[in-house]
């Protein structure tokens, strides 16, 4: 079948694979394989055929169904992305129909067999999916999986990256901006509307590549002719969000955003397409169902616009556009909470153009996969950047985990490396987090000497997109569970919140191996300008204010972008489920949420200008630069920042408590009393679990309580049992005392003369040592003998003293221990000046079941010298 390969096998004398040998006999036994044994090729030789030249069984996002392994023409079209595929792969895909015919052969009954580059069957089972790479240099990307309720167009949306040559300034309100009256469907014409969008009354059930089955409906209106100037809207693409468009005037449209899937909340992110534009007209767009009472649009932020004609002819990408921008409260509401409107006017640059509008620079799941594909295909970067699957999302999309570090020369060097954990896009509508992450990855994967040094001393664990499902469907804040993942890092529902559950578990395992120096989750902020951090106040006085050093250093390295005065370190109860607080409680001192604005900067040279993607990517570089400063062996910078922080804090305290005398006590004031809250909107509150998950969570909690329930202590012995035990011990003591009768009388008299142990412990000790190992009878010890009975208060004093001595002996520093047994040889006496060689812990715990144990050992009156 393969003469060249057979010759190579004979020359190398490769032994058969034990797994294949087992599967050969297994399949032959059950009648699934009837060929000759010699026709089985060895996996060592044919491994390259599977990895590089067979696109049929690359990861396609299926959830384990065998039917997904055979690609029909429709599935091929949806799973393969022509923009990222070479022509060789397209030629190989033509053999799919021929291969599927071979599977119907009576000789072959398994759908898991592989195919070689000639389209013939390679009689070997495919490898488990978790063991091979995600991307092949000549293979396709994993197509996104959508909920089955979502309609998805086949058009692939792609935008070029572009940096404006001049700063894009904030819009300056004039005070005369028009506030259009909302008329709705009654006063206008619906030109675009999505059908059957799932709300909180339903929940996610299943997904598939391409979303909803069937023919894609044409939701836009039909143009009546070339003179018809109606805009054509579309948002059924990756990360798109627009629910409805109503034409209320010739060039005026009211837009309704789609809420996060399976919820009735979170309308902030928008991203949609318009076609059939007119150049000289002034259009007005009004979004009518925003939910946040405060927005950066009130202080000059502009929407983003992208023109395809400008991109093709002038290589111009996303830019800030808009005039007469106004953010105001709607005169209607949805019955539950007030609604807010955003209105702006725009003039399109071309006739018959296709344009896009967005809340911020989009960064999709496909954009991330193309970037990771370039990393895996880079022969240098792939040596120190390993790509793995952290988990699968609720819809079955891959959540990627990157491990970035230079190979260590010795095991000791590898064990000494500290870890840094970074993540982004837990909130899918905060795409600014992805741009900062991209800037960080660009630098840390470069050949810069600083990047190489960071890879030498750290292990970076990076989760570039925590919520791919939300990113794909165009959500602003939630996953397909209908909840904010950044409020569920403490969850026990692994299947419902897999992304954050596996992230927390990964960090937990990492903490068991090494110290995690820093954790940072990249977010976006819709109400404040600049970039800043949220951290956690440290209550340990040894590390007081240390959590603020890294943010202060970052503000020094990026003074025109990062604002230290906007940072906050208060831990609120409503934020206990966030990644920042959960990782801090797990033991990571420097645990942060990085908030980057949707607007721009109010600092330095960039004052009153919008951030571009280049600005955000540069912050990723500054994070790396600050890490080097933070870990510099020369602690001069660190101590300078610490001294500056103490001075700043003292100033804040004096401002807060002007009429209070704080001389000498200012450092004892709680830092939480000084700082304000980090919340301020409805997004800070957790909605709790969905109804369909409450019972599952309760069952898991009950199981957890049973697992960690403490074992019940054995009940105390009854009076009868104690009496029987006492009689046995008494008989054993009396048999021993018959041999030591001469010394007992003197010892008993000593005990009667010194009833309280603490009064004359020195005399008691010396008189005891002069006797030949005196012992107390059980009757004397317990006060059963009337002639030598002890007062209960005296007995309590003796027991407390002995317990105190025993506890002192168990403290660190008392590790020297001698023989646990004292000699019973009466012929040997200690030397007058020699201290007794006793164990510090004189009464170690005895094993259960030993009936010969003395009942009250704490009443022996030997003392430590």
PDB file of C-alpha atoms in Angstrom, residues 138-241:
ATOM      1  CA  UNK A 138      -2.313  24.103   7.280  1.00  0.00           C
ATOM      2  CA  UNK A 139      -5.578  23.447   9.082  1.00  0.00           C
ATOM      3  CA  UNK A 140      -8.763  25.409   9.703  1.00  0.00           C
ATOM      4  CA  UNK A 141      -9.782  27.365  12.756  1.00  0.00           C
ATOM      5  CA  UNK A 142     -12.443  26.147  15.096  1.00  0.00           C
ATOM      6  CA  UNK A 143     -15.701  27.715  13.959  1.00  0.00           C
ATOM      7  CA  UNK A 144     -17.679  29.418  16.728  1.00  0.00           C
ATOM      8  CA  UNK A 145     -20.616  27.570  18.215  1.00  0.00           C
ATOM      9  CA  UNK A 146     -23.855  29.489  18.689  1.00  0.00           C
ATOM     10  CA  UNK A 147     -27.028  28.729  20.664  1.00  0.00           C
ATOM     11  CA  UNK A 148     -29.523  27.035  18.379  1.00  0.00           C
ATOM     12  CA  UNK A 149     -31.944  29.964  18.760  1.00  0.00           C
ATOM     13  CA  UNK A 150     -29.554  32.429  17.058  1.00  0.00           C
ATOM     14  CA  UNK A 151     -29.613  33.117  13.328  1.00  0.00           C
ATOM     15  CA  UNK A 152     -26.157  33.737  11.860  1.00  0.00           C
ATOM     16  CA  UNK A 153     -25.320  35.107   8.436  1.00  0.00           C
ATOM     17  CA  UNK A 154     -22.569  33.433   6.425  1.00  0.00           C
ATOM     18  CA  UNK A 155     -20.638  36.628   5.737  1.00  0.00           C
ATOM     19  CA  UNK A 156     -17.290  36.854   7.530  1.00  0.00           C
ATOM     20  CA  UNK A 157     -16.754  40.331   8.993  1.00  0.00           C
ATOM     21  CA  UNK A 158     -13.160  41.540   9.094  1.00  0.00           C
ATOM     22  CA  UNK A 159     -11.758  44.968   9.996  1.00  0.00           C
ATOM     23  CA  UNK A 160      -8.281  46.365   9.490  1.00  0.00           C
ATOM     24  CA  UNK A 161      -6.262  47.848  12.351  1.00  0.00           C
ATOM     25  CA  UNK A 162      -5.511  51.526  11.986  1.00  0.00           C
ATOM     26  CA  UNK A 163      -4.162  54.285  14.219  1.00  0.00           C
ATOM     27  CA  UNK A 164      -5.472  57.812  13.552  1.00  0.00           C
ATOM     28  CA  UNK A 165      -2.614  60.171  12.630  1.00  0.00           C
ATOM     29  CA  UNK A 166      -4.042  62.890  14.886  1.00  0.00           C
ATOM     30  CA  UNK A 167      -5.530  62.623  18.393  1.00  0.00           C
ATOM     31  CA  UNK A 168      -9.316  62.188  18.428  1.00  0.00           C
ATOM     32  CA  UNK A 169     -10.640  64.775  20.857  1.00  0.00           C
ATOM     33  CA  UNK A 170     -13.730  64.469  23.018  1.00  0.00           C
ATOM     34  CA  UNK A 171     -16.967  65.980  21.816  1.00  0.00           C
ATOM     35  CA  UNK A 172     -17.557  69.343  23.445  1.00  0.00           C
ATOM     36  CA  UNK A 173     -21.246  69.737  24.370  1.00  0.00           C
ATOM     37  CA  UNK A 174     -22.769  73.039  23.298  1.00  0.00           C
ATOM     38  CA  UNK A 175     -25.918  72.817  25.411  1.00  0.00           C
ATOM     39  CA  UNK A 176     -28.140  73.122  22.342  1.00  0.00           C
ATOM     40  CA  UNK A 177     -28.166  69.439  21.425  1.00  0.00           C
ATOM     41  CA  UNK A 178     -31.551  68.255  20.244  1.00  0.00           C
ATOM     42  CA  UNK A 179     -33.426  65.699  22.347  1.00  0.00           C
ATOM     43  CA  UNK A 180     -35.625  63.752  19.926  1.00  0.00           C
ATOM     44  CA  UNK A 181     -38.957  62.468  21.149  1.00  0.00           C
ATOM     45  CA  UNK A 182     -39.303  58.697  21.151  1.00  0.00           C
ATOM     46  CA  UNK A 183     -42.220  57.622  18.939  1.00  0.00           C
ATOM     47  CA  UNK A 184     -41.645  53.875  18.613  1.00  0.00           C
ATOM     48  CA  UNK A 185     -43.291  51.500  16.164  1.00  0.00           C
ATOM     49  CA  UNK A 186     -46.577  53.379  16.304  1.00  0.00           C
ATOM     50  CA  UNK A 187     -45.083  56.470  14.677  1.00  0.00           C
ATOM     51  CA  UNK A 188     -42.519  54.794  12.431  1.00  0.00           C
ATOM     52  CA  UNK A 189     -41.728  51.807  10.230  1.00  0.00           C
ATOM     53  CA  UNK A 190     -39.825  48.743  11.445  1.00  0.00           C
ATOM     54  CA  UNK A 191     -36.971  48.135   9.007  1.00  0.00           C
ATOM     55  CA  UNK A 192     -35.081  45.517  11.021  1.00  0.00           C
ATOM     56  CA  UNK A 193     -36.083  43.196  13.865  1.00  0.00           C
ATOM     57  CA  UNK A 194     -34.684  39.950  15.248  1.00  0.00           C
ATOM     58  CA  UNK A 195     -37.131  37.144  15.957  1.00  0.00           C
ATOM     59  CA  UNK A 196     -37.294  34.799  18.928  1.00  0.00           C
ATOM     60  CA  UNK A 197     -34.443  36.214  20.999  1.00  0.00           C
ATOM     61  CA  UNK A 198     -34.261  34.149  24.229  1.00  0.00           C
ATOM     62  CA  UNK A 199     -34.888  36.071  27.469  1.00  0.00           C
ATOM     63  CA  UNK A 200     -34.775  35.153  31.155  1.00  0.00           C
ATOM     64  CA  UNK A 201     -37.915  33.028  30.748  1.00  0.00           C
ATOM     65  CA  UNK A 202     -35.763  30.446  28.915  1.00  0.00           C
ATOM     66  CA  UNK A 203     -32.279  29.072  29.347  1.00  0.00           C
ATOM     67  CA  UNK A 204     -29.484  27.679  27.210  1.00  0.00           C
ATOM     68  CA  UNK A 205     -29.952  24.078  26.071  1.00  0.00           C
ATOM     69  CA  UNK A 206     -27.645  23.327  23.147  1.00  0.00           C
ATOM     70  CA  UNK A 207     -25.440  24.849  20.474  1.00  0.00           C
ATOM     71  CA  UNK A 208     -24.182  24.172  16.992  1.00  0.00           C
ATOM     72  CA  UNK A 209     -21.820  25.674  14.464  1.00  0.00           C
ATOM     73  CA  UNK A 210     -23.766  28.257  12.502  1.00  0.00           C
ATOM     74  CA  UNK A 211     -26.537  28.669  15.048  1.00  0.00           C
ATOM     75  CA  UNK A 212     -30.126  28.085  14.009  1.00  0.00           C
ATOM     76  CA  UNK A 213     -30.818  25.477  11.352  1.00  0.00           C
ATOM     77  CA  UNK A 214     -32.641  26.293   8.179  1.00  0.00           C
ATOM     78  CA  UNK A 215     -32.677  29.136   5.688  1.00  0.00           C
ATOM     79  CA  UNK A 216     -31.510  32.519   6.972  1.00  0.00           C
ATOM     80  CA  UNK A 217     -34.354  35.025   6.856  1.00  0.00           C
ATOM     81  CA  UNK A 218     -33.988  38.381   5.149  1.00  0.00           C
ATOM     82  CA  UNK A 219     -34.816  40.747   8.001  1.00  0.00           C
ATOM     83  CA  UNK A 220     -34.029  43.986   6.185  1.00  0.00           C
ATOM     84  CA  UNK A 221     -36.654  45.701   4.100  1.00  0.00           C
ATOM     85  CA  UNK A 222     -36.640  45.322   0.336  1.00  0.00           C
ATOM     86  CA  UNK A 223     -35.550  48.411  -1.553  1.00  0.00           C
ATOM     87  CA  UNK A 224     -38.107  49.695  -4.067  1.00  0.00           C
ATOM     88  CA  UNK A 225     -35.489  51.037  -6.450  1.00  0.00           C
ATOM     89  CA  UNK A 226     -32.229  52.984  -6.746  1.00  0.00           C
ATOM     90  CA  UNK A 227     -33.922  56.085  -5.328  1.00  0.00           C
ATOM     91  CA  UNK A 228     -34.968  54.304  -2.147  1.00  0.00           C
ATOM     92  CA  UNK A 229     -32.648  55.653   0.563  1.00  0.00           C
ATOM     93  CA  UNK A 230     -33.752  53.346   3.379  1.00  0.00           C
ATOM     94  CA  UNK A 231     -30.810  52.064   5.383  1.00  0.00           C
ATOM     95  CA  UNK A 232     -30.358  48.300   5.559  1.00  0.00           C
ATOM     96  CA  UNK A 233     -29.347  47.062   9.016  1.00  0.00           C
ATOM     97  CA  UNK A 234     -27.648  43.820  10.051  1.00  0.00           C
ATOM     98  CA  UNK A 235     -26.236  42.450  13.317  1.00  0.00           C
ATOM     99  CA  UNK A 236     -26.415  38.650  12.949  1.00  0.00           C
ATOM    100  CA  UNK A 237     -22.659  38.240  12.856  1.00  0.00           C
ATOM    101  CA  UNK A 238     -20.027  37.525  15.491  1.00  0.00           C
ATOM    102  CA  UNK A 239     -20.229  39.973  18.432  1.00  0.00           C
ATOM    103  CA  UNK A 240     -23.034  41.906  16.724  1.00  0.00           C
ATOM    104  CA  UNK A 241     -25.813  43.462  18.776  1.00  0.00           C
TER     105      UNK A 241
END
